[in-house]
Tab-separated table of C-alpha atoms and ligand atoms in Angstrom:
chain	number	residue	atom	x	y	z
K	203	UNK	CA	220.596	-55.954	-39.776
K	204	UNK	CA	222.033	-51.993	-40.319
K	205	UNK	CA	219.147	-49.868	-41.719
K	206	UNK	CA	218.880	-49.336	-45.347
K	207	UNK	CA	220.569	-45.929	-46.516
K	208	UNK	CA	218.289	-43.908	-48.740
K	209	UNK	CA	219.875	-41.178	-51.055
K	210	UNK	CA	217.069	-39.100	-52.072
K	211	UNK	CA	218.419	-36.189	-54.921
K	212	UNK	CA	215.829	-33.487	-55.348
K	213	UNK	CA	215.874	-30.014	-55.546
K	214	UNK	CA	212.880	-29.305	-53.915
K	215	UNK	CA	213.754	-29.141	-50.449
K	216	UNK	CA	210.089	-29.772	-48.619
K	217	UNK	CA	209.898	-32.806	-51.159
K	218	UNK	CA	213.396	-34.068	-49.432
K	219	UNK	CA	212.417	-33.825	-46.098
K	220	UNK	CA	208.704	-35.399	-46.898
K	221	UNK	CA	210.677	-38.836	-48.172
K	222	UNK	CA	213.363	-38.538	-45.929
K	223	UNK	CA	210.632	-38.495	-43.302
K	224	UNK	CA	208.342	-41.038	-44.540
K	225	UNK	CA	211.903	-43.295	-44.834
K	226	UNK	CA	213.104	-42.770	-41.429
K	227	UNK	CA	209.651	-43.793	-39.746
K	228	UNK	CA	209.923	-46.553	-41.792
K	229	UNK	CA	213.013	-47.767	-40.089
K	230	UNK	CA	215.478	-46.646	-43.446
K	231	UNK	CA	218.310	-43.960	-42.838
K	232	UNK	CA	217.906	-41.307	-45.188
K	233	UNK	CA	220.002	-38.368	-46.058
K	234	UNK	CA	218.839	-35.660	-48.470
K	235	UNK	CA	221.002	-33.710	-51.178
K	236	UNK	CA	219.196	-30.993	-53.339
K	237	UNK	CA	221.708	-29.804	-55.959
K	238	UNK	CA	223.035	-31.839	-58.606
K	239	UNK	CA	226.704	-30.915	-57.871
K	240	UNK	CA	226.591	-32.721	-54.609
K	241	UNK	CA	225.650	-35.987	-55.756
K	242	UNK	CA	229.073	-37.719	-56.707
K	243	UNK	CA	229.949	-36.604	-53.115
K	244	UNK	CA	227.224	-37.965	-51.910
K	245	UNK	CA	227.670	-41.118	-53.286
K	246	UNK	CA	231.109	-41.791	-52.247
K	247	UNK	CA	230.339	-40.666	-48.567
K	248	UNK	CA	226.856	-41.988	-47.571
K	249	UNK	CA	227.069	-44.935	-50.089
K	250	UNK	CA	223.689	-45.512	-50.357
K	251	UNK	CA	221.660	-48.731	-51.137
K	252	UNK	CA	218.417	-47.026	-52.781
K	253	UNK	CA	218.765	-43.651	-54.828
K	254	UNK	CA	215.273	-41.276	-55.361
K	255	UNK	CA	215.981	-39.288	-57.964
K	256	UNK	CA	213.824	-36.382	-59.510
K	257	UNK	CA	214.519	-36.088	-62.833
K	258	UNK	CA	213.956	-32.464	-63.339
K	259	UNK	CA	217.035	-30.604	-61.497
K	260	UNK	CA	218.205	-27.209	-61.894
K	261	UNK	CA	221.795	-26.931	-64.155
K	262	UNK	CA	221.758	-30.287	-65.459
K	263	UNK	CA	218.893	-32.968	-66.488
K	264	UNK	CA	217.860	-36.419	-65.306
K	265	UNK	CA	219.725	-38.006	-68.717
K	266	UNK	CA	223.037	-36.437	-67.376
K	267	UNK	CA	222.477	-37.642	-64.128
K	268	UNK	CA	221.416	-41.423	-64.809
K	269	UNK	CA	224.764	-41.261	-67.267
K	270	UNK	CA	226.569	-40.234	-63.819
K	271	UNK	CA	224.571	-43.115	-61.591
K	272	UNK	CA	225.570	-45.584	-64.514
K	273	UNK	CA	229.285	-44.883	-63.434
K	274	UNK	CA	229.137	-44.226	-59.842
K	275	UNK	CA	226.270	-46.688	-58.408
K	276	UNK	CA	225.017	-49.181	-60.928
K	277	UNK	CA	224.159	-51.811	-58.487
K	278	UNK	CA	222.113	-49.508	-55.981
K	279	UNK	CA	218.185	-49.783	-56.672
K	280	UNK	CA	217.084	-46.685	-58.303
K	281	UNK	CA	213.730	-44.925	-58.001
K	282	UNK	CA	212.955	-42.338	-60.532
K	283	UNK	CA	210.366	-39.404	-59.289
K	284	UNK	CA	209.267	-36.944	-62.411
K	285	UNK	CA	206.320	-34.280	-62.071
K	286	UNK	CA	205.766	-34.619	-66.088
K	287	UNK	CA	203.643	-37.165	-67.296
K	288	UNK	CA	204.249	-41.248	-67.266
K	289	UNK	CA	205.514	-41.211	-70.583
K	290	UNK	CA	208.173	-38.856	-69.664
K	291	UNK	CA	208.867	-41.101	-66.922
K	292	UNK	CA	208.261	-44.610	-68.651
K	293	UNK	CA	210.956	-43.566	-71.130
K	294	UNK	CA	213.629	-42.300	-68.521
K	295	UNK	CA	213.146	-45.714	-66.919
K	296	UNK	CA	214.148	-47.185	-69.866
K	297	UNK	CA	216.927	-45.233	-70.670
K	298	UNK	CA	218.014	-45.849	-66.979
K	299	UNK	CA	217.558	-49.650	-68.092
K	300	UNK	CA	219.452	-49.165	-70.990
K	301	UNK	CA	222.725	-47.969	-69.173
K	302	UNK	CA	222.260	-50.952	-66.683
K	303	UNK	CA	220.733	-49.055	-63.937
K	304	UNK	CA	218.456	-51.515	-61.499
K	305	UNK	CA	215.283	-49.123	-61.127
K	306	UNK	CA	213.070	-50.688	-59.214
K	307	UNK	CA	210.278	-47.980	-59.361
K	308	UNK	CA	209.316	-44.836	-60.594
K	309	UNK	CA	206.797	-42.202	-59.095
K	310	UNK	CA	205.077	-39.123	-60.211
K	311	UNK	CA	204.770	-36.088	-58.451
K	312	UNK	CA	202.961	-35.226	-56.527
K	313	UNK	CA	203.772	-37.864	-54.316
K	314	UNK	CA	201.424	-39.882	-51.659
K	315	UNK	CA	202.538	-40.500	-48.835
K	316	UNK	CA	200.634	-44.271	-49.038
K	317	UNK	CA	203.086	-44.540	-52.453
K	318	UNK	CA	206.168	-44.107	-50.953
K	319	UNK	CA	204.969	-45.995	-47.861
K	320	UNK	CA	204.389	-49.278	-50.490
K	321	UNK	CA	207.562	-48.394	-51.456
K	322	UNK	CA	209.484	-48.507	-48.693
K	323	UNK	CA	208.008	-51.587	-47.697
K	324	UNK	CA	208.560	-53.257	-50.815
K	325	UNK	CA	212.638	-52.892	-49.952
K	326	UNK	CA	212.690	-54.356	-46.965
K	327	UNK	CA	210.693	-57.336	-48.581
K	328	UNK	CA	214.513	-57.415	-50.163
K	329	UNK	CA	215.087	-59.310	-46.695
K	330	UNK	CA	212.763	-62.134	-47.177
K	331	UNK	CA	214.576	-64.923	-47.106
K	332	UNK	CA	213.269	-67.684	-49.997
K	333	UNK	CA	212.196	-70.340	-46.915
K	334	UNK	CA	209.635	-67.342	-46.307
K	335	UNK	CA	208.028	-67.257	-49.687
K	336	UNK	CA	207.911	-71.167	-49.569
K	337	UNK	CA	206.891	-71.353	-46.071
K	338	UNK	CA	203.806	-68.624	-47.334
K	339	UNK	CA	203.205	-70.911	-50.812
K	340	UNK	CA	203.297	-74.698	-47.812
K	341	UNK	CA	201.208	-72.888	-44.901
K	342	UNK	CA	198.471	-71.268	-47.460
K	343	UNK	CA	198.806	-67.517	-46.992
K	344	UNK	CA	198.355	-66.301	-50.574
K	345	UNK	CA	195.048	-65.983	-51.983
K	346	UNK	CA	193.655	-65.414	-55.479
K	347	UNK	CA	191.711	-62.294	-55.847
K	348	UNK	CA	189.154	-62.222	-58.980
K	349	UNK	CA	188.544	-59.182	-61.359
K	350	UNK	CA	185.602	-59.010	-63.667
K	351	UNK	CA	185.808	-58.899	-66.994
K	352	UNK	CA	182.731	-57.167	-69.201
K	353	UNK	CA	181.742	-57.492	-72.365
K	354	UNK	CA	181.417	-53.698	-73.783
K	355	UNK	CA	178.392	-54.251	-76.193
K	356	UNK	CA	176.128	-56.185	-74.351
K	357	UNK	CA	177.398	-55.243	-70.705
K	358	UNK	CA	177.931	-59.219	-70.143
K	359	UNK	CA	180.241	-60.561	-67.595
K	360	UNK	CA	182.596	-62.706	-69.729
K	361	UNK	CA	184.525	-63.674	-67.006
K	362	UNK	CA	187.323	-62.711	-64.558
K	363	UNK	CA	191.032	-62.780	-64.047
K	364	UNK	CA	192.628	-64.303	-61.220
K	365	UNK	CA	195.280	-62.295	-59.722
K	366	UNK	CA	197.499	-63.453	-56.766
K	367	UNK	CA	197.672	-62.099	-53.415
K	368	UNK	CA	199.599	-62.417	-50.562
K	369	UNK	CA	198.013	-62.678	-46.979
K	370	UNK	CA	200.513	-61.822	-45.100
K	371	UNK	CA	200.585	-62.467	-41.089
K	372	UNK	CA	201.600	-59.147	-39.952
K	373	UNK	CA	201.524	-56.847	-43.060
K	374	UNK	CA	197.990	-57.353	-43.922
K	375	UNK	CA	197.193	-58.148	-48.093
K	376	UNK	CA	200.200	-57.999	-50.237
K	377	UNK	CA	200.094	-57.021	-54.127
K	378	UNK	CA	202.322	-58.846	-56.684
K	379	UNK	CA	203.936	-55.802	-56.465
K	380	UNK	CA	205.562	-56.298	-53.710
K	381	UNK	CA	206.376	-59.875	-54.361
K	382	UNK	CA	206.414	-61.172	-57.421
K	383	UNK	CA	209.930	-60.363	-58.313
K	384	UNK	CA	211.208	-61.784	-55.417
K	385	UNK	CA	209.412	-64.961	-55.255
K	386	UNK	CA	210.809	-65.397	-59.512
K	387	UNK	CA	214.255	-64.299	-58.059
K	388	UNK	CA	214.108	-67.368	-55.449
K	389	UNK	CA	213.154	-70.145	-58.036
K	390	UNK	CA	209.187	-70.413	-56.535
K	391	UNK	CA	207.319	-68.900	-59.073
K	392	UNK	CA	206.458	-72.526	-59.832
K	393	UNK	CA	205.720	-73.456	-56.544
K	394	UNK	CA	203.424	-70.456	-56.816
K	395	UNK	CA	202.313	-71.307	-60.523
K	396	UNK	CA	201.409	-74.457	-59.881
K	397	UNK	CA	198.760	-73.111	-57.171
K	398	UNK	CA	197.395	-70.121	-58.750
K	399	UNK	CA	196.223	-73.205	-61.415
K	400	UNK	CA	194.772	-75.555	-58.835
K	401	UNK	CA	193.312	-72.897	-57.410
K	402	UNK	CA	191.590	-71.305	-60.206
K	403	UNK	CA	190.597	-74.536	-61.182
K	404	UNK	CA	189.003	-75.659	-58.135
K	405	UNK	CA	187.216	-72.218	-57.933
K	406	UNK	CA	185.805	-72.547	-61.555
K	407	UNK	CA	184.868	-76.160	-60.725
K	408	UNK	CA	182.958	-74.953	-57.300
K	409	UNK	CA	181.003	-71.773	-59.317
K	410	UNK	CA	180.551	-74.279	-62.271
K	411	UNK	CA	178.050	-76.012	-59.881
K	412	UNK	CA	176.613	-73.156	-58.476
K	413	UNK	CA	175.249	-72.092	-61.812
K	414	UNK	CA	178.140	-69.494	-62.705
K	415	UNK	CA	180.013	-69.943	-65.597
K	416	UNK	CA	182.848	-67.824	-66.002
K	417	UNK	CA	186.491	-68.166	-67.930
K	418	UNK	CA	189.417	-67.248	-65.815
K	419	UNK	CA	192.242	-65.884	-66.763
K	420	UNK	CA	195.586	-66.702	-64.755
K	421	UNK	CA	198.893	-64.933	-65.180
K	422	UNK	CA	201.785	-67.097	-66.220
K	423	UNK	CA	205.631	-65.930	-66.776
K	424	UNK	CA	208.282	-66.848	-69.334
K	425	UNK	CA	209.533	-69.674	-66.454
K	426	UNK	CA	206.706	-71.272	-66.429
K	427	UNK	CA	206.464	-71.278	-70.133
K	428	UNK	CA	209.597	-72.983	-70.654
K	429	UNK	CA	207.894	-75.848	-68.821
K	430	UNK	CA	207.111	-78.041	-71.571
K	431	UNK	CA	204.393	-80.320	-69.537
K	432	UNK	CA	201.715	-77.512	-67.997
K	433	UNK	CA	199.183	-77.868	-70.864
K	434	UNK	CA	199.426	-81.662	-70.111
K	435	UNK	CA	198.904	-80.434	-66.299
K	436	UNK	CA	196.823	-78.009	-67.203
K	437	UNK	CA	194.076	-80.568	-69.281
K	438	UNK	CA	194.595	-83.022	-66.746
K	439	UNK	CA	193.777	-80.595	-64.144
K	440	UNK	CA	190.436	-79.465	-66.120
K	441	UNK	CA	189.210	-83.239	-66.599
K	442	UNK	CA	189.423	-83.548	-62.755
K	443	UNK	CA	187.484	-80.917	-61.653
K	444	UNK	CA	185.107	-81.466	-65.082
K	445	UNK	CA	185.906	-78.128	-66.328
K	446	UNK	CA	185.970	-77.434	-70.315
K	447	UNK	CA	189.385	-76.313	-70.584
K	448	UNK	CA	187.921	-73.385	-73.180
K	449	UNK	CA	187.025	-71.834	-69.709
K	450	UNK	CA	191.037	-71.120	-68.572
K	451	UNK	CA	192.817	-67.970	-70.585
K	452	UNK	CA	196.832	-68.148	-69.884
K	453	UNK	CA	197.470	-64.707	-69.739
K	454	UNK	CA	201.014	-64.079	-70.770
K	455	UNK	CA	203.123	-60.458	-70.756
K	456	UNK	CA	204.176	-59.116	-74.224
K	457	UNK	CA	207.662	-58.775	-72.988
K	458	UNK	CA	207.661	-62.030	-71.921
K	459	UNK	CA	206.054	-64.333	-74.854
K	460	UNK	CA	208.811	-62.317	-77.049
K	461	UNK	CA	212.226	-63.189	-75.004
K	462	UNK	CA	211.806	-66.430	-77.305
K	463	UNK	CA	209.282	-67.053	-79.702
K	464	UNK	CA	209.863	-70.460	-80.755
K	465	UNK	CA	209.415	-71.690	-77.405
K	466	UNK	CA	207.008	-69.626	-76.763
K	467	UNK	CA	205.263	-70.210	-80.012
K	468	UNK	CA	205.628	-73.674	-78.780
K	469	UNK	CA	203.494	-74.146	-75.857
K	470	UNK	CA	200.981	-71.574	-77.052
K	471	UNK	CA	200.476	-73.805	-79.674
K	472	UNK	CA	199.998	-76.737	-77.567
K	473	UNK	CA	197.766	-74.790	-75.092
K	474	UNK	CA	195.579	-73.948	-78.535
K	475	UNK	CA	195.380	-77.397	-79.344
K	476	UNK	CA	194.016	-78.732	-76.022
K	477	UNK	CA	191.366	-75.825	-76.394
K	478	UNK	CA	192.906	-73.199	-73.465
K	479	UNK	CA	192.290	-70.132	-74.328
K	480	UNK	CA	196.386	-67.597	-74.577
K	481	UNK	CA	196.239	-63.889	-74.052
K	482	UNK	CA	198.853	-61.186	-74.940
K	483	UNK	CA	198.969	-59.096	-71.660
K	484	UNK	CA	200.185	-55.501	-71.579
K	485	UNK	CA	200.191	-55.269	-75.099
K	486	UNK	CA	201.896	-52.482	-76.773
K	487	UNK	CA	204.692	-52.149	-73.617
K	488	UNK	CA	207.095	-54.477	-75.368
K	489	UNK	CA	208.221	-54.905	-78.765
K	490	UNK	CA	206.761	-57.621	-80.781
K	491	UNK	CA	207.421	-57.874	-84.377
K	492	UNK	CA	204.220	-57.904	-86.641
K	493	UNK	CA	205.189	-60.996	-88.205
K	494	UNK	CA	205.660	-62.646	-84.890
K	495	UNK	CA	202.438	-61.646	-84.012
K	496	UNK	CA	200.552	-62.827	-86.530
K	497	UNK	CA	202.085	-66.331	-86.202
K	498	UNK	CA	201.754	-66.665	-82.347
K	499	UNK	CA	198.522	-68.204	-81.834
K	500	UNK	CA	196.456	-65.850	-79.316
K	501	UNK	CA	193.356	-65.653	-78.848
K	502	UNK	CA	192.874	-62.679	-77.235
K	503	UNK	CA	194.758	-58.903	-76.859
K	504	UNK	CA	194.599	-57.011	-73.021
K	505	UNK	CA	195.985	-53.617	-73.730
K	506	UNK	CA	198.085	-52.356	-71.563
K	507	UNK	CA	196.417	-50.504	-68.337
K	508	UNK	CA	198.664	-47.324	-68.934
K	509	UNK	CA	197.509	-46.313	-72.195
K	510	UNK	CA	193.806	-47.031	-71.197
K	511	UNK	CA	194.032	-44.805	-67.528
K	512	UNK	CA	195.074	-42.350	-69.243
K	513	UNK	CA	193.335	-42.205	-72.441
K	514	UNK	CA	190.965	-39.684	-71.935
K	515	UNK	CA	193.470	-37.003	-71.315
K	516	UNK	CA	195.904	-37.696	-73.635
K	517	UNK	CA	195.616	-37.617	-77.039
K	518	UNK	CA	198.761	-39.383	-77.983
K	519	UNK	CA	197.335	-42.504	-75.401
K	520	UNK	CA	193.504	-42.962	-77.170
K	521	UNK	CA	194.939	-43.031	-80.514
K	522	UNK	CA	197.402	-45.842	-79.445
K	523	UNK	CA	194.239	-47.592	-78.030
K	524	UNK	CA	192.688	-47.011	-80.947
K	525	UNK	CA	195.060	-48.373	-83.046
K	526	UNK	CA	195.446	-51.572	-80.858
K	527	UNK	CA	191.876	-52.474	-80.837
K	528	UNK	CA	191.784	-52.442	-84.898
K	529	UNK	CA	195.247	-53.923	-85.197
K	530	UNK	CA	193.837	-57.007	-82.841
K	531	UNK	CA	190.854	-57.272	-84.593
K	532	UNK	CA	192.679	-57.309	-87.886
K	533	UNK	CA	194.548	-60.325	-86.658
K	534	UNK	CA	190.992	-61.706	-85.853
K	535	UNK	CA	191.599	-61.190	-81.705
K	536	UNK	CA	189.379	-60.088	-78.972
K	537	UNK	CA	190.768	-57.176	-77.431
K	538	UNK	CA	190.151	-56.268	-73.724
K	539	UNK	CA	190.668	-52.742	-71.772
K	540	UNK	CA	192.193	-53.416	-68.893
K	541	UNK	CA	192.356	-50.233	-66.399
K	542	UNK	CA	189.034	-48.880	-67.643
K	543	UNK	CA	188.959	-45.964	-64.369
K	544	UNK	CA	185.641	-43.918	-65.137
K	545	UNK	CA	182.641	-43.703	-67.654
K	546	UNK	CA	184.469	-41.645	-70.170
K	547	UNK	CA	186.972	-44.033	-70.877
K	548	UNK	CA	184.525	-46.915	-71.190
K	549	UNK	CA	182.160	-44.841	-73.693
K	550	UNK	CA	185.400	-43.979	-76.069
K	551	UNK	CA	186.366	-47.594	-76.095
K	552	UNK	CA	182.711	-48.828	-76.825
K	553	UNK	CA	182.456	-46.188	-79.994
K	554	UNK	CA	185.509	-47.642	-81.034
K	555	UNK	CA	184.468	-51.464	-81.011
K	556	UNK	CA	186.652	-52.697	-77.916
K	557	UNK	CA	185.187	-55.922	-77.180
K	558	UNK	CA	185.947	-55.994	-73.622
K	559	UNK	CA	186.597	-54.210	-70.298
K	560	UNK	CA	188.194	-54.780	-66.789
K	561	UNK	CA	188.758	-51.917	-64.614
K	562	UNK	CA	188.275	-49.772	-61.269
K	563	UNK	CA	185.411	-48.542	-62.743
K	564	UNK	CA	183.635	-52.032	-63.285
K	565	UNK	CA	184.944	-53.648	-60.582
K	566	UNK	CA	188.565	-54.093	-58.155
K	567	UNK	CA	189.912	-57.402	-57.854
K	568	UNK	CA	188.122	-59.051	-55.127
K	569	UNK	CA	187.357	-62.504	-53.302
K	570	UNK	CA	185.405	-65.382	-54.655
K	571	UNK	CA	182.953	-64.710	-52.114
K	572	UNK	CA	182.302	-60.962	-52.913
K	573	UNK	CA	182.811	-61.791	-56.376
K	574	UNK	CA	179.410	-63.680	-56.424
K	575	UNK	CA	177.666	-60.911	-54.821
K	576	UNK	CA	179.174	-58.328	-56.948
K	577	UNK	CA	177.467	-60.997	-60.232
K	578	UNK	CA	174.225	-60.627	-58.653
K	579	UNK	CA	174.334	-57.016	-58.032
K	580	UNK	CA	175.798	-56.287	-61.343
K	581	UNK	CA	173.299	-58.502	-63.572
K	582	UNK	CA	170.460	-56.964	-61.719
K	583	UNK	CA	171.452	-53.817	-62.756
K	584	UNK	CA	172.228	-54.566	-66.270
K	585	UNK	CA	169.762	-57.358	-67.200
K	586	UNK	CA	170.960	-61.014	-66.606
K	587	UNK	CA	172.625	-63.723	-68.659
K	588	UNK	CA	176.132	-64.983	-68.804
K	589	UNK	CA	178.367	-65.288	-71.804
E	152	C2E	P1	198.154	-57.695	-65.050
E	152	C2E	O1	198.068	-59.128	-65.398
E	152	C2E	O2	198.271	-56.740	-66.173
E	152	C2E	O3	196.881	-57.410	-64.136
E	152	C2E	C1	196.178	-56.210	-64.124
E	152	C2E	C2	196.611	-55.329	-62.969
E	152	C2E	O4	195.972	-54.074	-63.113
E	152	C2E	C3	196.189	-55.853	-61.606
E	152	C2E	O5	197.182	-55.454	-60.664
E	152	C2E	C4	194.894	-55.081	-61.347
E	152	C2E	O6	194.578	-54.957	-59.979
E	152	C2E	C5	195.254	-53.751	-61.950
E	152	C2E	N1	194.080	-53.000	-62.372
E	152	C2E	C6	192.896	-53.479	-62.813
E	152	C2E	N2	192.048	-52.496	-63.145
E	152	C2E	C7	192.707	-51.337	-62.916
E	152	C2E	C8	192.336	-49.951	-63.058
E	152	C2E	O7	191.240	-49.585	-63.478
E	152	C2E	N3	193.288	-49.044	-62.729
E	152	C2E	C9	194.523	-49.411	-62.259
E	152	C2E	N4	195.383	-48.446	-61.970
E	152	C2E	N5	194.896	-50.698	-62.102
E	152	C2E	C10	193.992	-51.650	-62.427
E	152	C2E	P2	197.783	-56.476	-59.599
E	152	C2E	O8	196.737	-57.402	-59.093
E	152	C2E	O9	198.557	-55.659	-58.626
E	152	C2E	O10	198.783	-57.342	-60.470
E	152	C2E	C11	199.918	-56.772	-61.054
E	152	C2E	C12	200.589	-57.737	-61.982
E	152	C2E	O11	201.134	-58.854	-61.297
E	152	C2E	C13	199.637	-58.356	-63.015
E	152	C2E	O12	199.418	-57.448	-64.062
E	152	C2E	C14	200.409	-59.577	-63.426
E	152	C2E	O13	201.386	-59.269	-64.399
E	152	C2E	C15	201.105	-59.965	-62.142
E	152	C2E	N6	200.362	-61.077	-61.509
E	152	C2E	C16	199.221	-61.034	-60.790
E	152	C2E	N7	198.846	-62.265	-60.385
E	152	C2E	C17	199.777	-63.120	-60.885
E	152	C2E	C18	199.962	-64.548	-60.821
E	152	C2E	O14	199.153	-65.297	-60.261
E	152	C2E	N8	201.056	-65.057	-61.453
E	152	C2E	C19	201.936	-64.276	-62.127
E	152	C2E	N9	202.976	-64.870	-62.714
E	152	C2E	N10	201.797	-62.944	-62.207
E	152	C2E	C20	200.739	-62.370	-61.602
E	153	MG	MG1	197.103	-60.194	-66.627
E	154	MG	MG1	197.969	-56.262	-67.941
């Protein structure tokens, strides 16, 4: 297969020749332009498949020059590089969505070299062919990781969530990342669906009679949602393994539950009614309606990571925290913190009554087995007892 042909546009030359550098060891051909005039040229004569673009160049702006991508190279995946803040960059990656750009990433300056490395390798997952995500789901290779979740108050572990993994025979532990689009792109993310449940399952079952009683929280897309029979699967599932099915939480994105409500209202509903617990995920990244909101039956309300990380350094981010956690509560919700990164963060989010807390600064994702260790080490240091 030819290499993949990077265009990186940035008018900081040493920042060219880094990427273009950490691309070309990583098997991609790259070729570098750093003034905006040269771009249309560029894309006619190198016709590249990926485009890095910094959005801050000199004599024109990054809005001008996603208006020009829109018309010259729609199809090619764009990466978007900005050295102001996220929301800067959150809201160009809209606007790049918005036009009908494919951005697949978008990275802040300064730039690590282990970022653009995870980059780089995400593309070429591009070339896994669907038998290889199958043949990965058939032969076992991915794995669930567990993350603790805390209760804020009391310092109680309320439980974790399960996030996937991929073990992957020669490039080591694979995010979703790097994965997860794919695999929904190839038709398996029921294949994978349907063992991220058995899997949780089994692991709650197998702590259960260890003494540890946890809820787990699993990640589900709008797919799976449209399938009509998972909280029959899902309950049947539970009475097998003897698990009260109050101890699963289907975790499910904002965006996602809000493509279409009625169906989504729909198996919520029916997920309620067999006593599984339904959590709004990344809340306050897409755009529900208040009045769809309050009909949807969740139970619980994960803010989204982004505002949390960076909460304690921008104003704008702690009051939309802040406003989340009563807005949840208002709608009688638990709300969870999720990317909860130091001490500061957790202390503004217990004066303001957050119920909950999963983060780096708790605990990373990690296996069942060091999960257990990490309960006993944890309740020793913060008295014991279990929600
Ligand atoms: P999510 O459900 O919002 O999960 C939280 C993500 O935030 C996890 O990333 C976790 O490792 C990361 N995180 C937790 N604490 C912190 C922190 O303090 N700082 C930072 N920067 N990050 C933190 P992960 O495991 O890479 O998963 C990414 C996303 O992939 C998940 O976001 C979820 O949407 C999806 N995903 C994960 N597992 C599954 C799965 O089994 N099925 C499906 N459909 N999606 C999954
Ligand atoms: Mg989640
Ligand atoms: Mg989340």
């Amino acid at each position: 297969m030819p290499p993949l042909r990077l265009l990186v546009i940035d008018d900081e030359e040493d920042i060219c020749d880094l990427i273009a550098e950490v691309a070309e060891r990583r098997g991609l051909e790259a070729h570098a332009v750093s003034n905006a005039e040269a771009v249309p040229q560029a894309l006619d004569e190198f016709t590249p498949d990926i485009i890095m673009l910094d959005l801050m160049m000199p004599g024109t702006d990054g809005v001008e020059l996603l208006r020009l991508l829109a018309t010259k190279a729609k199809d090619t995946r764009l990466c978007l590089i900005s050295g102001s803040d996220s929301r800067v960059l959150n809201s160009a990656r809209r606007l790049g969505g918005a036009h009908g750009l494919n951005v697949v990433a978008a990275m802040e300056k300064p730039l690590a070299v282990s970022a653009l490395n995870g980059f780089f390798d995400s593309l070429s997952n591009a070339a896994q062919t669907p038998e290889d995500h199958a043949g990965a789901i058939a032969s076992g290779q991915f794995t669930l990781y567990y993350q603790p979740i805390v209760d804020i108050a009391t310092r109680r572990i309320k439980g974790v969530e399960a996030l996937v993994r991929w073990q992957h025979p020669e490039r080591g532990l694979l995010s979703p990342d790097e994965f997860l689009e794919k695999v929904v792109q190839d038709g398996l993310i029921q294949a994978l669906t349907d063992f991220v449940v058995k899997t949780a399952v089994h692991q709650s079952s197998l702590w259960r009679r260890a003494g540890i009683n946890l809820t787990i929280a699993l990640n589900v897309t709008a797919t799976t949602l449209l399938d009509l029979t998972l909280p029959d699967k899902i309950s049947e599932l539970c009475k097998a393994h003897d698990i009260p099915t109050d101890r699963l939480i289907l975790e499910v994105t904002e965006t996602e539950a809000m493509r279409d409500v009625t169906r989504t209202m729909d198996v919520l509903l029916r997920m309620r009614l067999r006593n599984i617990g339904v959590s709004i995920d990344d809340f306050g990244t897409g755009h529900s309606s208040l009045r769809e909101l309050q009909r949807m039956p969740f139970s619980e309300m994960k803010i989204d990571k982004g505002f949390v990380t960076d909460m304690t350094s921008n104003r704008d981010c702690a009051v939309i925290v802040n406003s989340i956690v009563d807005l949840g509560h208002n709608l009688g919700l638990k709300v969870i913190a999720e990317g909860v990164e130091n001490q500061r963060s957790w202390e503004m989010l217990r004066e303001k009554g957050c119920d909950f807390a999963q983060g780096f600064f708790i605990a990373r994702p990690m296996s069942a087995e060091a999960l257990v260790v990490w309960r006993d080490t944890w309740e020793k240091a913060n008295g014991d007892g279990l929600i």
